[in-house]
Tab-separated table of C-alpha atoms and ligand atoms in Angstrom:
chain	number	residue	atom	x	y	z
A	100	MET	CA	168.289	90.062	68.606
A	101	ASP	CA	164.824	89.108	67.391
A	102	ARG	CA	163.342	88.550	70.808
A	103	ALA	CA	159.632	88.985	71.072
A	104	PRO	CA	158.992	92.643	72.060
A	105	GLY	CA	157.434	91.624	75.371
A	106	SER	CA	160.357	89.709	76.635
A	107	GLY	CA	163.171	92.280	77.024
A	108	PRO	CA	163.634	95.782	78.394
A	109	ALA	CA	161.046	98.127	76.828
A	110	LEU	CA	163.625	100.150	74.893
A	111	THR	CA	162.497	99.766	71.320
A	112	HIS	CA	159.505	101.118	69.438
A	113	ASP	CA	158.332	97.561	68.914
A	114	ALA	CA	158.307	97.067	72.645
A	115	LEU	CA	156.359	100.311	73.086
A	116	ALA	CA	153.755	99.083	70.607
A	117	TYR	CA	153.489	95.712	72.341
A	118	TRP	CA	153.303	97.019	75.900
A	119	SER	CA	151.003	99.888	75.258
A	120	GLY	CA	148.484	97.226	74.081
A	121	GLU	CA	149.102	95.131	77.204
A	122	LEU	CA	148.864	98.149	79.525
A	123	GLY	CA	145.726	99.367	77.761
A	124	ARG	CA	144.058	95.983	78.508
A	125	TRP	CA	145.333	96.111	82.067
A	126	ALA	CA	144.044	99.675	82.498
A	127	ALA	CA	140.511	98.770	81.413
A	128	GLY	CA	140.495	95.784	83.754
A	129	TYR	CA	141.902	97.857	86.642
A	130	LEU	CA	139.255	100.610	86.265
A	131	GLU	CA	136.535	97.919	86.026
A	132	SER	CA	137.784	96.239	89.209
A	133	LEU	CA	137.876	99.359	91.411
A	134	ARG	CA	134.681	98.688	93.296
A	135	GLU	CA	136.318	95.518	94.705
A	136	ARG	CA	139.334	97.461	96.017
A	137	PRO	CA	139.633	99.525	99.182
A	138	VAL	CA	139.525	103.171	98.127
A	139	ARG	CA	142.285	104.457	100.401
A	140	ALA	CA	145.701	102.703	100.395
A	141	GLN	CA	145.826	100.395	103.419
A	142	SER	CA	149.655	100.292	103.543
A	143	GLU	CA	151.782	101.135	106.633
A	144	PRO	CA	154.331	104.011	106.379
A	145	GLY	CA	157.567	102.732	104.865
A	146	ALA	CA	156.030	99.560	103.414
A	147	ILE	CA	156.677	100.532	99.822
A	148	LEU	CA	160.091	102.121	100.403
A	149	ARG	CA	161.381	98.926	102.050
A	150	GLN	CA	160.749	97.045	98.825
A	151	ILE	CA	162.897	99.325	96.641
A	152	PRO	CA	166.587	98.541	96.458
A	153	ALA	CA	168.881	101.165	97.803
A	154	ALA	CA	170.946	101.325	94.607
A	155	PRO	CA	169.856	101.414	90.927
A	156	PRO	CA	170.516	98.385	88.764
A	157	GLU	CA	173.691	98.288	86.662
A	158	GLU	CA	172.026	96.114	84.042
A	159	ALA	CA	168.751	96.385	82.094
A	160	THR	CA	165.537	95.057	83.599
A	161	ASP	CA	162.938	93.263	81.490
A	162	PHE	CA	159.745	95.260	81.187
A	163	GLU	CA	157.698	92.196	82.201
A	164	ALA	CA	159.497	92.326	85.644
A	165	LEU	CA	158.921	96.050	85.874
A	166	PHE	CA	155.299	95.701	85.182
A	167	ARG	CA	154.960	92.853	87.743
A	168	ASP	CA	156.649	95.072	90.351
A	169	PHE	CA	154.300	97.912	89.522
A	170	GLN	CA	151.384	95.571	90.317
A	171	ASP	CA	152.997	93.876	93.391
A	172	ILE	CA	154.794	96.860	94.986
A	173	VAL	CA	153.210	100.055	93.768
A	174	LEU	CA	149.547	99.254	93.389
A	175	PRO	CA	149.057	98.195	97.072
A	176	GLY	CA	150.273	101.681	98.060
A	177	ILE	CA	147.907	103.526	95.759
A	178	THR	CA	144.836	105.378	96.916
A	179	HIS	CA	142.404	104.815	94.114
A	180	TRP	CA	141.404	108.289	93.077
A	181	GLN	CA	139.347	106.981	90.141
A	182	HIS	CA	137.334	104.701	92.487
A	183	PRO	CA	133.591	105.371	92.064
A	184	ARG	CA	133.309	105.687	95.864
A	185	PHE	CA	136.066	108.224	96.274
A	186	PHE	CA	134.145	110.838	98.304
A	187	ALA	CA	137.168	112.479	99.963
A	188	TYR	CA	138.828	115.870	99.317
A	189	PHE	CA	137.575	116.875	95.882
A	190	ALA	CA	137.579	114.463	93.043
A	191	ALA	CA	140.556	114.563	90.655
A	192	ASN	CA	138.563	112.817	87.990
A	193	SER	CA	139.674	111.362	84.690
A	194	SER	CA	138.081	109.551	81.783
A	195	PRO	CA	139.085	107.139	78.908
A	196	PRO	CA	139.450	109.923	76.307
A	197	SER	CA	141.600	111.969	78.662
A	198	VAL	CA	143.912	108.993	79.384
A	199	LEU	CA	144.209	108.314	75.663
A	200	ALA	CA	145.106	111.921	74.994
A	201	GLU	CA	147.689	111.805	77.799
A	202	PHE	CA	149.282	108.813	76.105
A	203	LEU	CA	149.582	110.723	72.851
A	204	THR	CA	150.857	113.804	74.662
A	205	SER	CA	153.574	111.755	76.299
A	206	VAL	CA	154.513	110.185	72.964
A	207	LEU	CA	154.864	113.592	71.374
A	208	ALA	CA	156.578	114.896	74.475
A	209	ALA	CA	156.553	118.400	73.071
A	210	GLN	CA	157.611	121.478	75.036
A	211	CYS	CA	154.848	123.958	74.419
A	212	MET	CA	156.367	127.159	75.740
A	213	LEU	CA	156.382	129.207	72.524
A	214	TRP	CA	154.090	129.194	69.506
A	215	GLN	CA	156.955	127.915	67.277
A	216	THR	CA	157.839	125.070	69.654
A	217	SER	CA	154.463	123.500	68.632
A	218	PRO	CA	151.985	125.723	66.835
A	219	ALA	CA	149.285	123.067	67.204
A	220	ALA	CA	149.608	123.073	71.009
A	221	THR	CA	149.367	126.830	71.235
A	222	GLU	CA	146.463	127.221	68.848
A	223	LEU	CA	144.536	124.253	70.331
A	224	GLU	CA	145.101	125.787	73.806
A	225	THR	CA	143.589	129.060	72.543
A	226	ALA	CA	140.614	127.223	71.109
A	227	MET	CA	140.040	125.040	74.238
A	228	ILE	CA	140.281	128.025	76.608
A	229	ASP	CA	137.643	129.740	74.419
A	230	TRP	CA	135.440	126.596	74.489
A	231	LEU	CA	135.679	126.422	78.271
A	232	ARG	CA	135.057	130.100	78.623
A	233	GLY	CA	131.792	129.778	76.696
A	234	MET	CA	130.871	126.561	78.552
A	235	ILE	CA	130.999	128.292	81.923
A	236	GLY	CA	129.429	131.512	80.662
A	237	LEU	CA	132.254	133.996	81.030
A	238	PRO	CA	132.064	136.920	78.535
A	239	GLU	CA	133.923	136.817	75.301
A	240	ALA	CA	136.325	139.504	76.431
A	241	PHE	CA	138.206	136.953	78.553
A	242	ARG	CA	141.295	135.277	77.202
A	243	GLY	CA	143.148	132.595	79.002
A	244	VAL	CA	145.858	129.972	79.426
A	245	ILE	CA	146.032	126.431	80.737
A	246	GLN	CA	148.158	126.337	83.910
A	247	ASP	CA	149.365	123.216	85.715
A	248	SER	CA	147.295	124.043	88.800
A	249	ALA	CA	144.999	126.550	90.386
A	250	SER	CA	147.935	127.356	92.769
A	251	SER	CA	150.001	128.565	89.755
A	252	ALA	CA	147.123	130.518	88.357
A	253	THR	CA	146.489	132.245	91.706
A	254	LEU	CA	150.246	132.952	92.071
A	255	ALA	CA	150.247	134.559	88.606
A	256	ALA	CA	147.140	136.654	89.600
A	257	ILE	CA	148.704	137.854	92.827
A	258	LEU	CA	151.959	138.677	91.097
A	259	THR	CA	149.973	140.719	88.555
A	260	ALA	CA	148.068	142.448	91.315
A	261	ARG	CA	151.330	143.229	93.089
A	262	GLU	CA	152.962	144.587	89.898
A	263	ARG	CA	150.023	146.763	89.070
A	264	ALA	CA	149.969	148.164	92.604
A	265	LEU	CA	153.709	148.867	92.427
A	266	GLY	CA	153.616	150.632	89.066
A	267	TRP	CA	155.236	147.576	87.411
A	268	GLU	CA	158.464	148.020	89.254
A	269	GLY	CA	158.431	145.088	91.712
A	270	ASN	CA	160.123	142.671	89.346
A	271	ALA	CA	162.824	145.155	88.514
A	272	LYS	CA	163.566	146.600	91.913
A	273	GLY	CA	162.560	143.933	94.358
A	274	LEU	CA	160.325	144.688	97.284
A	275	ALA	CA	162.710	145.910	99.899
A	276	GLY	CA	161.973	149.468	100.953
A	277	GLY	CA	158.871	149.756	98.689
A	278	PRO	CA	155.254	150.142	99.700
A	279	VAL	CA	153.724	147.238	101.641
A	280	CYS	CA	151.140	145.498	99.422
A	281	ARG	CA	147.948	144.045	100.900
A	282	ILE	CA	145.807	141.226	99.545
A	283	TYR	CA	142.262	140.487	100.836
A	284	ALA	CA	140.472	137.149	100.816
A	285	THR	CA	137.808	135.309	102.756
A	286	ALA	CA	138.632	133.469	106.015
A	287	GLU	CA	137.589	130.374	103.959
A	288	ALA	CA	140.315	130.936	101.361
A	289	HIS	CA	142.337	127.995	100.106
A	290	SER	CA	145.915	127.618	101.336
A	291	SER	CA	147.209	128.305	97.820
A	292	ILE	CA	146.265	131.952	98.402
A	293	ASP	CA	148.473	132.112	101.514
A	294	LYS	CA	151.278	130.428	99.732
A	295	SER	CA	150.983	132.770	96.743
A	296	CYS	CA	151.320	135.683	99.100
A	297	TRP	CA	154.461	134.152	100.587
A	298	ILE	CA	156.051	133.525	97.252
A	299	ALA	CA	155.056	136.889	95.844
A	300	GLY	CA	156.947	138.571	98.710
A	301	ILE	CA	153.748	139.995	100.073
A	302	GLY	CA	153.937	137.995	103.322
A	303	GLN	CA	151.330	136.220	105.386
A	304	GLU	CA	150.757	139.274	107.565
A	305	ASN	CA	149.670	141.238	104.510
A	306	LEU	CA	147.022	138.724	103.485
A	307	ILE	CA	143.907	139.883	105.258
A	308	LYS	CA	141.372	137.137	105.864
A	309	VAL	CA	137.975	138.749	106.028
A	310	GLU	CA	135.381	137.223	108.345
A	311	THR	CA	132.422	135.427	106.789
A	312	ALA	CA	128.652	135.562	107.324
A	313	GLY	CA	125.423	134.196	105.905
A	314	ALA	CA	124.246	130.827	104.619
A	315	ARG	CA	126.918	130.701	101.923
A	316	ARG	CA	129.669	131.762	104.349
A	317	GLY	CA	130.914	134.517	102.045
A	318	MET	CA	133.220	137.251	103.215
A	319	ARG	CA	131.548	140.228	104.848
A	320	VAL	CA	131.800	142.907	102.224
A	321	ASP	CA	131.457	145.736	104.782
A	322	ALA	CA	134.397	144.260	106.699
A	323	LEU	CA	136.343	144.029	103.444
A	324	GLN	CA	135.666	147.671	102.689
A	325	ALA	CA	136.615	148.691	106.192
A	326	ALA	CA	139.898	146.707	106.060
A	327	ILE	CA	140.903	148.397	102.826
A	328	ARG	CA	140.109	151.890	104.154
A	329	ALA	CA	142.009	151.274	107.321
A	330	ASP	CA	144.990	149.996	105.408
A	331	ARG	CA	145.048	153.087	103.180
A	332	ALA	CA	144.757	155.305	106.177
A	333	THR	CA	147.989	153.816	107.621
A	334	GLY	CA	149.931	154.036	104.408
A	335	LEU	CA	149.682	150.433	103.267
A	336	ARG	CA	149.109	149.663	99.588
A	337	PRO	CA	145.919	147.613	98.879
A	338	ALA	CA	146.739	145.561	95.735
A	339	GLY	CA	144.073	142.899	95.166
A	340	ILE	CA	141.193	140.730	96.318
A	341	VAL	CA	140.793	136.992	95.864
A	342	ALA	CA	137.114	135.974	95.899
A	343	SER	CA	136.267	132.288	96.520
A	344	LEU	CA	133.633	130.322	94.638
A	345	GLY	CA	133.344	127.023	96.381
A	346	GLY	CA	135.802	126.880	99.245
A	347	THR	CA	137.543	123.559	99.888
A	348	SER	CA	136.396	123.058	103.446
A	349	THR	CA	132.602	123.476	103.052
A	350	GLY	CA	132.040	125.066	99.643
A	351	ALA	CA	131.909	128.662	100.944
A	352	CYS	CA	131.041	131.231	98.250
A	353	ASP	CA	131.661	134.949	98.290
A	354	ASP	CA	129.126	137.362	96.842
A	355	ILE	CA	131.365	138.032	93.813
A	356	ALA	CA	129.224	140.883	92.473
A	357	ALA	CA	129.439	142.718	95.781
A	358	VAL	CA	133.170	142.027	96.083
A	359	ALA	CA	133.660	143.198	92.472
A	360	GLU	CA	131.922	146.489	93.319
A	361	VAL	CA	134.485	147.056	96.119
A	362	ALA	CA	137.333	146.165	93.823
A	363	ARG	CA	136.110	148.563	91.201
A	364	ALA	CA	135.547	151.375	93.644
A	365	GLU	CA	138.951	150.906	95.204
A	366	GLY	CA	140.801	150.247	91.911
A	367	LEU	CA	141.942	146.763	93.097
A	368	TYR	CA	142.720	143.651	91.094
A	369	LEU	CA	140.081	140.912	91.576
A	370	HIS	CA	140.869	137.207	91.127
A	371	VAL	CA	138.222	134.489	91.498
A	372	ASP	CA	139.262	131.089	92.851
A	373	ALA	CA	136.666	128.588	91.556
A	374	ALA	CA	139.127	125.638	91.375
A	375	TRP	CA	136.505	123.038	92.220
A	376	ALA	CA	133.073	124.609	91.706
A	377	GLY	CA	133.962	126.202	88.360
A	378	SER	CA	133.292	122.960	86.481
A	379	ALA	CA	129.650	123.030	87.641
A	380	MET	CA	129.279	126.371	85.934
A	381	ILE	CA	128.762	124.508	82.669
A	382	CYS	CA	125.243	124.001	83.987
A	383	PRO	CA	123.418	127.356	83.638
A	384	GLU	CA	121.201	126.705	86.623
A	385	PHE	CA	124.163	126.902	89.017
A	386	ARG	CA	125.550	130.167	87.584
A	387	ASP	CA	123.821	132.436	90.104
A	388	LEU	CA	126.841	131.410	92.254
A	389	MET	CA	129.256	133.148	89.885
A	390	ALA	CA	127.189	136.315	89.373
A	391	GLY	CA	129.738	139.148	89.168
A	392	ALA	CA	132.595	136.931	87.939
A	393	GLU	CA	132.313	138.794	84.572
A	394	LEU	CA	133.657	141.827	86.408
A	395	ALA	CA	136.788	140.086	87.714
A	396	ASP	CA	140.264	140.523	86.345
A	397	SER	CA	140.893	136.743	86.426
A	398	PHE	CA	139.190	133.550	87.180
A	399	VAL	CA	140.561	130.002	87.669
A	400	PHE	CA	138.949	126.622	87.705
A	401	ASN	CA	140.297	123.093	87.379
A	402	PRO	CA	138.975	120.782	84.686
A	403	HIS	CA	141.358	118.317	86.474
A	404	LYS	CA	139.013	118.209	89.388
A	405	TRP	CA	135.486	117.800	88.156
A	406	LEU	CA	135.559	117.881	84.325
A	407	PHE	CA	136.753	114.413	83.494
A	408	THR	CA	140.232	115.579	82.524
A	409	ASN	CA	143.419	114.201	84.029
A	410	PHE	CA	145.593	116.284	86.301
A	411	ASP	CA	147.184	118.647	85.336
A	412	CYS	CA	144.738	121.047	83.689
A	413	SER	CA	143.776	124.364	85.205
A	414	ALA	CA	141.884	126.949	83.174
A	415	HIS	CA	143.041	130.496	83.973
A	416	PHE	CA	141.003	133.260	82.395
A	417	VAL	CA	142.194	136.871	82.297
A	418	ARG	CA	140.453	140.025	81.102
A	419	ASP	CA	143.646	141.848	80.261
A	420	PRO	CA	146.406	139.386	79.056
A	421	ALA	CA	148.724	142.382	78.594
A	422	SER	CA	149.031	142.927	82.378
A	423	LEU	CA	149.702	139.161	82.964
A	424	VAL	CA	152.341	139.172	80.190
A	425	ARG	CA	153.841	142.424	81.495
A	426	THR	CA	154.293	140.601	84.829
A	427	LEU	CA	155.593	137.242	83.605
A	428	ALA	CA	157.149	137.663	80.149
A	429	ILE	CA	160.945	137.619	79.848
A	430	HIS	CA	162.753	137.731	76.511
A	431	PRO	CA	166.246	136.317	76.294
A	432	THR	CA	167.574	135.894	72.777
A	433	TYR	CA	167.369	132.132	72.862
A	434	LEU	CA	163.616	132.373	73.202
A	435	GLU	CA	163.059	134.844	70.366
A	436	THR	CA	160.353	133.951	67.827
A	437	GLN	CA	161.664	134.903	64.469
A	438	GLY	CA	159.542	137.164	62.307
A	439	GLN	CA	156.227	136.435	64.088
A	440	ALA	CA	154.319	139.392	65.470
A	441	ASP	CA	150.764	138.239	66.085
A	442	ILE	CA	151.325	134.956	67.859
A	443	VAL	CA	150.922	133.892	71.449
A	444	ASN	CA	153.757	132.450	73.508
A	445	TYR	CA	151.959	130.920	76.508
A	446	SER	CA	155.104	130.628	78.647
A	447	GLU	CA	154.731	134.431	78.988
A	448	TRP	CA	151.426	133.791	80.745
A	449	SER	CA	152.794	131.437	83.363
A	450	VAL	CA	155.579	131.038	85.942
A	451	PRO	CA	157.356	127.966	84.495
A	452	LEU	CA	158.967	128.171	81.080
A	453	GLY	CA	158.413	124.554	80.018
A	454	ARG	CA	154.812	123.584	79.396
A	455	ARG	CA	153.037	120.316	78.705
A	456	PHE	CA	150.599	119.916	75.773
A	457	ARG	CA	147.531	120.021	78.026
A	458	ALA	CA	144.974	121.212	75.462
A	459	LEU	CA	144.826	117.830	73.663
A	460	LYS	CA	143.054	116.021	76.559
A	461	LEU	CA	140.513	118.767	76.829
A	462	TRP	CA	139.853	118.516	73.101
A	463	PHE	CA	139.424	114.738	73.344
A	464	VAL	CA	137.235	114.895	76.525
A	465	ILE	CA	134.883	117.730	75.423
A	466	ARG	CA	134.369	116.129	72.000
A	467	SER	CA	133.959	112.589	73.374
A	468	TYR	CA	131.304	113.490	75.919
A	469	GLY	CA	129.766	116.541	74.323
A	470	VAL	CA	128.743	119.356	76.708
A	471	ARG	CA	125.298	117.899	77.335
A	472	ARG	CA	126.604	114.637	78.710
A	473	MET	CA	129.105	116.504	80.940
A	474	GLN	CA	126.228	118.624	82.277
A	475	GLU	CA	124.171	115.525	82.945
A	476	LEU	CA	126.997	113.918	84.963
A	477	ILE	CA	127.581	117.017	87.089
A	478	ARG	CA	123.833	117.424	87.679
A	479	GLN	CA	123.656	113.816	88.877
A	480	HIS	CA	126.529	114.417	91.313
A	481	VAL	CA	124.778	117.443	92.732
A	482	ALA	CA	121.434	115.587	92.989
A	483	TRP	CA	122.985	112.540	94.696
A	484	ALA	CA	124.781	114.716	97.225
A	485	GLU	CA	121.553	116.561	97.983
A	486	ALA	CA	119.660	113.294	98.368
A	487	LEU	CA	122.235	111.799	100.649
A	488	ALA	CA	122.217	114.939	102.871
A	489	LYS	CA	118.441	114.648	103.111
A	490	ARG	CA	118.641	110.993	104.003
A	491	LEU	CA	121.261	111.525	106.726
A	492	GLU	CA	119.315	114.545	108.059
A	493	ALA	CA	116.328	112.335	108.565
A	494	GLU	CA	118.301	110.011	110.878
A	495	PRO	CA	117.879	111.199	114.482
A	496	ASP	CA	121.519	110.537	115.328
A	497	PHE	CA	123.020	112.431	112.352
A	498	GLU	CA	123.313	116.120	111.743
A	499	ILE	CA	124.021	118.076	108.503
A	500	VAL	CA	126.482	120.774	109.613
A	501	THR	CA	126.718	122.637	106.284
A	502	GLN	CA	124.044	122.139	103.642
A	503	PRO	CA	125.052	120.996	100.158
A	504	LEU	CA	126.805	123.526	98.003
A	505	LEU	CA	126.667	121.767	94.649
A	506	SER	CA	127.950	118.255	95.453
A	507	LEU	CA	129.622	118.990	98.828
A	508	PHE	CA	128.177	118.911	102.362
A	509	THR	CA	129.481	118.268	105.828
A	510	PHE	CA	127.852	116.218	108.537
A	511	ARG	CA	128.534	114.597	111.848
A	512	TYR	CA	127.245	111.765	113.986
A	513	ARG	CA	125.582	112.731	117.288
A	514	PRO	CA	126.882	110.280	119.791
A	515	SER	CA	124.850	109.542	122.978
A	516	ASP	CA	127.348	111.629	124.918
A	517	PRO	CA	127.383	115.053	123.082
A	518	GLN	CA	130.711	115.941	124.830
A	519	ALA	CA	132.332	113.117	122.929
A	520	SER	CA	131.328	114.360	119.465
A	521	ASP	CA	134.789	115.317	118.135
A	522	ARG	CA	136.377	112.138	119.432
A	523	VAL	CA	133.645	109.863	118.154
A	524	ASN	CA	133.536	111.461	114.727
A	525	ALA	CA	137.302	111.191	114.372
A	526	ALA	CA	137.007	107.507	115.308
A	527	LEU	CA	134.116	107.110	112.858
A	528	LEU	CA	136.246	108.586	110.023
A	529	GLN	CA	139.027	106.162	110.793
A	530	ALA	CA	136.638	103.238	110.902
A	531	ILE	CA	135.173	104.285	107.584
A	532	ASN	CA	138.507	104.601	105.837
A	533	ASP	CA	139.967	101.392	107.341
A	534	ASP	CA	136.789	99.645	106.085
A	535	GLY	CA	137.697	100.793	102.616
A	536	ARG	CA	134.361	100.656	100.770
A	537	ILE	CA	134.228	104.479	100.730
A	538	TYR	CA	136.735	107.262	101.427
A	539	LEU	CA	135.948	110.460	103.297
A	540	THR	CA	138.062	113.327	104.728
A	541	PRO	CA	137.326	115.573	107.663
A	542	THR	CA	137.291	119.365	108.204
A	543	LYS	CA	136.380	121.756	111.016
A	544	VAL	CA	133.355	123.955	111.096
A	545	GLU	CA	133.414	126.635	113.858
A	546	GLY	CA	136.005	124.532	115.605
A	547	ARG	CA	133.960	121.349	115.524
A	548	TYR	CA	135.231	118.178	113.820
A	549	VAL	CA	132.957	117.215	110.891
A	550	LEU	CA	133.039	114.810	107.982
A	551	ARG	CA	132.961	116.036	104.390
A	552	PHE	CA	131.083	114.291	101.618
A	553	GLN	CA	131.495	115.228	97.941
A	554	VAL	CA	130.738	113.142	94.851
A	555	GLY	CA	132.355	113.883	91.466
A	556	GLN	CA	133.821	110.725	90.141
A	557	THR	CA	133.384	109.954	86.431
A	558	HIS	CA	131.894	106.528	87.084
A	559	SER	CA	130.098	107.038	90.393
A	560	SER	CA	126.512	105.795	90.499
A	561	ALA	CA	123.445	106.248	92.675
A	562	ALA	CA	124.192	102.865	94.100
A	563	ASP	CA	127.626	103.997	95.216
A	564	VAL	CA	126.104	106.916	97.069
A	565	ASP	CA	123.547	104.528	98.669
A	566	LEU	CA	126.392	102.333	99.877
A	567	ALA	CA	127.979	105.462	101.442
A	568	PHE	CA	124.772	105.861	103.521
A	569	GLN	CA	124.940	102.256	104.616
A	570	VAL	CA	128.601	102.372	105.484
A	571	VAL	CA	128.359	105.643	107.439
A	572	THR	CA	125.273	104.732	109.458
A	573	ASP	CA	126.325	101.114	110.205
A	574	LEU	CA	129.835	101.975	111.318
A	575	ALA	CA	128.677	104.938	113.428
A	576	ARG	CA	126.140	102.872	115.374
A	577	ALA	CA	128.583	100.004	115.718
A	578	LEU	CA	131.075	102.439	117.286
A	579	ASP	CA	128.862	104.236	119.680
B	658	LIG	C1	141.871	122.306	94.892
B	658	LIG	C2	141.772	123.759	95.149
B	658	LIG	C3	142.855	124.646	94.915
B	658	LIG	C4	144.166	124.195	94.530
B	658	LIG	O1	144.222	123.551	93.287
B	658	LIG	P1	145.559	123.006	92.640
B	658	LIG	O2	145.173	122.873	91.222
B	658	LIG	O3	145.838	121.710	93.318
B	658	LIG	O4	146.599	124.013	92.934
B	658	LIG	C5	142.660	125.978	95.129
B	658	LIG	N1	141.471	126.416	95.539
B	658	LIG	C6	140.396	125.654	95.763
B	658	LIG	C7	139.092	126.237	96.262
B	658	LIG	C8	140.524	124.297	95.574
B	658	LIG	O5	139.494	123.454	95.837
């Protein structure tokens, strides 16, 4: 009875009010402190697990103790994705308005599967998709939905392509004994495309990875065309093409207009995977990369990567919602919407039924920053990556392996013994990440081990990128 809200288990609304204030203050301090922390978690495998009791407690635990354990046990095992010197993978950036919206979303904890299960969630989602569509310059004819991930959007696209190719009978009849569907993508395609083909029952062997060429490492359109013709000649059923705009390894970009021309001529479904690079399309000067995307059937990009919005938030645009709904809608009586004809039920646009209220964070983020400020931040990231690439290129013992595509490039150190390049660069990466001031991840380009650099953090600065130059060059030379 009458205990201060901070002193017991956080089970009451008073405790929620008290602790959300405490956690808010902690959050601001944590985010401010990031530059003093190692970016990548420095813990050994099993170190966290060992500290968690094997059995759950029978009795209630005070929230103060829980919060202390969060700081003592969990935090040391966290890789700080919001660190301004997180240059690994792609950013999964966030921002204060996004965090605040996520708080409200979790307080409401609404299931947003149908219009009637929260009209505001559905209608705000429609509005935010339309804002995003305009921001990246897709035509008004596109509609869309917020998915949890680009993987889900691509799965939905490949399922739609499959159903269209099978005369809408795959869901009903299963795939056994039917025509063999084929999907085409670049050799640089993200693994989510492979996985979508597995799950859609198409199979890895029926995903054709087309070889790439040119400075942007796009798929060879003549090879794409030849593969489709050869498949038709042997009785296979070409179903769809996935074009890539900004591949994960090195930022490879397909010539979407040329790919779209093949898709049109062959009557194939075209999906564009712009999971990372799509955010940069809010800057008109980068849109030559997406020329032809207006001809696609669907397009996905992740505001949860580079648009200051917490995971999960993936914008999935479609030209013909009816074919997506025909593929994914299912209507048991318990999901009927009484007496409403002209409403949207977004669960019919996605694989899972249950849906989070994801539009709120977009609404908060876009209004808090304004489009102009978001453009400025992305332009800065691109300019910093270009400047760093130039600086490294000017060092005689460094080599830029793939030039910047937006804010991503790859490089390697040239050790005194060229034979040792892969080994030395792997050792360099380990030294960098053990040092902790920056965080990088590797990839392979034409079989050679290289280091990736991308910048896209909300609070990164030019000084952070300068420090990356210092860390990389110092550690490389100390190693060799
Ligand atoms: C990150 C990424 C994906 C996967 O995104 P998720 O939202 O994690 O599923 C797909 N394609 C590309 C090019 C990516 O960079």
